[in-house]
Short mmCIF file of C-alpha atoms in Angstrom, two decimals:
data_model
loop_
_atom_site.label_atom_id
_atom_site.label_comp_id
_atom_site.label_asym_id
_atom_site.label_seq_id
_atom_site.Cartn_x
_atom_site.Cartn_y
_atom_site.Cartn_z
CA UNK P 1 99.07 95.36 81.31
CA UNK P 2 100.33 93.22 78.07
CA UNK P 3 101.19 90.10 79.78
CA UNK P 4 97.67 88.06 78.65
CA UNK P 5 99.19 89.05 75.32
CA UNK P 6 102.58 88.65 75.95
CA UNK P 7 101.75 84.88 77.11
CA UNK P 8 99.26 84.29 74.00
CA UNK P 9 102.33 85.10 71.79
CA UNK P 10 105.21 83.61 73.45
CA UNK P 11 103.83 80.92 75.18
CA UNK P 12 102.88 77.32 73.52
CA UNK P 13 99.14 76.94 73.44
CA UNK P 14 99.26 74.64 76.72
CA UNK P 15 100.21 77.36 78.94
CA UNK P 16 97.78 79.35 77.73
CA UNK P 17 95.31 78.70 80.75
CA UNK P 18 98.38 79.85 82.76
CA UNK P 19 97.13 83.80 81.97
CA UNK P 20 95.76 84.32 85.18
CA UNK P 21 97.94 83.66 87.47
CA UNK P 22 100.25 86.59 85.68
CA UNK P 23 98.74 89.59 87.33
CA UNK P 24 98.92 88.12 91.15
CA UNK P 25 102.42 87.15 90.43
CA UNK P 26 103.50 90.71 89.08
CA UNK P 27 101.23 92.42 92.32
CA UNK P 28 103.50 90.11 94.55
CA UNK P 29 106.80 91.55 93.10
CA UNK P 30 105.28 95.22 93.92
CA UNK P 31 104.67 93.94 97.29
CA UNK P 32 108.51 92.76 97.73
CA UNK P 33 109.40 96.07 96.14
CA UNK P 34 107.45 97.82 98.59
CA UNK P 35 108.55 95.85 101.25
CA UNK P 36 112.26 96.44 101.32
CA UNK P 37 111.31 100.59 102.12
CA UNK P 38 110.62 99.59 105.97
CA UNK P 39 112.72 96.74 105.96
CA UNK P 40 115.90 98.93 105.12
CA UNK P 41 114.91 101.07 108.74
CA UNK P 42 114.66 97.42 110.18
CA UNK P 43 118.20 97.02 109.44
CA UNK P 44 119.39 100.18 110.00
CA UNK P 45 118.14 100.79 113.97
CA UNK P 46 119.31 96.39 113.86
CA UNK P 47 116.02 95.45 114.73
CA UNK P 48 116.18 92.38 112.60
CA UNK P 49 113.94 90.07 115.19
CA UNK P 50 111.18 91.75 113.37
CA UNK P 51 112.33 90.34 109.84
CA UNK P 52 112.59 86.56 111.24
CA UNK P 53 109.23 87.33 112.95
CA UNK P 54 107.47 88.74 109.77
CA UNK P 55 109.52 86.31 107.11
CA UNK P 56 108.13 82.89 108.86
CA UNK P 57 104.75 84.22 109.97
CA UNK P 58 104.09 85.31 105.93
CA UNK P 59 105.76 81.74 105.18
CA UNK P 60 103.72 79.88 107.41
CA UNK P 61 100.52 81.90 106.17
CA UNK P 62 101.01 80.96 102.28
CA UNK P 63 101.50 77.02 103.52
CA UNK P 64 98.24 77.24 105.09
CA UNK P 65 96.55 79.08 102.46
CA UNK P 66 97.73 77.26 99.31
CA UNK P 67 97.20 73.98 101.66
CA UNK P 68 93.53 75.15 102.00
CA UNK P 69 92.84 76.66 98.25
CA UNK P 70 94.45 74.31 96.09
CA UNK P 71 92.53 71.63 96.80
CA UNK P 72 89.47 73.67 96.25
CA UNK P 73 90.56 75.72 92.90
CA UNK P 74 93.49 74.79 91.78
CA UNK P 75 96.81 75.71 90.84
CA UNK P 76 95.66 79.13 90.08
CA UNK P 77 94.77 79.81 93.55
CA UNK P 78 98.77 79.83 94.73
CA UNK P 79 99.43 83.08 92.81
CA UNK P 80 96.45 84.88 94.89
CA UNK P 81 97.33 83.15 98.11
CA UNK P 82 101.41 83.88 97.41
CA UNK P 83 99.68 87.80 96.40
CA UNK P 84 97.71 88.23 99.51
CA UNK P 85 100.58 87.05 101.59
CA UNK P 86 103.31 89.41 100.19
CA UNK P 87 100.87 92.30 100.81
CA UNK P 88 100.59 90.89 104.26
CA UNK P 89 104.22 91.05 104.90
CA UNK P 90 104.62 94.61 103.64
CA UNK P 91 101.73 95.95 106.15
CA UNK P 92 103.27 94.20 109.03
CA UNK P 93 106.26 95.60 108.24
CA UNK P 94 105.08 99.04 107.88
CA UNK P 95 103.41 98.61 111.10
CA UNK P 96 106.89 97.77 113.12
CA UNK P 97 108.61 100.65 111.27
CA UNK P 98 105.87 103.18 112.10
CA UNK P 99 106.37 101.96 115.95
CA UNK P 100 110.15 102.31 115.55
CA UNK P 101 109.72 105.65 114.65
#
């Protein structure tokens, strides 16, 4: 919740445009947080086709997407896309656990 400031203070001035691309960047760390609770069942009942499977497909996905939105808005687009992607690979995940189960 600090992080604009934490960037205003820390930060030289020329990074200062770099501000929003902080709170995509932190949501996609919650999203890898998130996604090692079904990934740990994954390993456990060794159904780690689904990893590979869900690791190249969310890969693949933030290629395309930055491919598509940097050209259009920037750098600043790569923390949404690299966001949206993460999230992505935590519901698939959660979806192949739920069916394991």
């Amino acid at each position: 919740m600090i992080s604009s400031e934490i960037i205003y203070y820390l930060a030289p001035q020329e990074y200062a445009d770099s501000n929003y691309c902080v709170i995509p960047l932190i949501q996609s760390v919650f999203f890898t947080f998130l996604y090692y609770l079904p990934v740990g069942l994954e390993y456990f009942l060794k159904k780690t086709f689904y990893i590979s499977i869900g690791t190249v497909s969310a890969a693949v996905l933030n290629v395309l997407l930055n491919y598509i939105t940097i050209k259009y808005f920037g750098y600043k687009s790569a923390a949404y896309t690299t966001a949206f992607c993460y999230f992505i690979y935590f519901v698939f995940h959660m979806i192949i656990a739920k069916k394991l189960v």
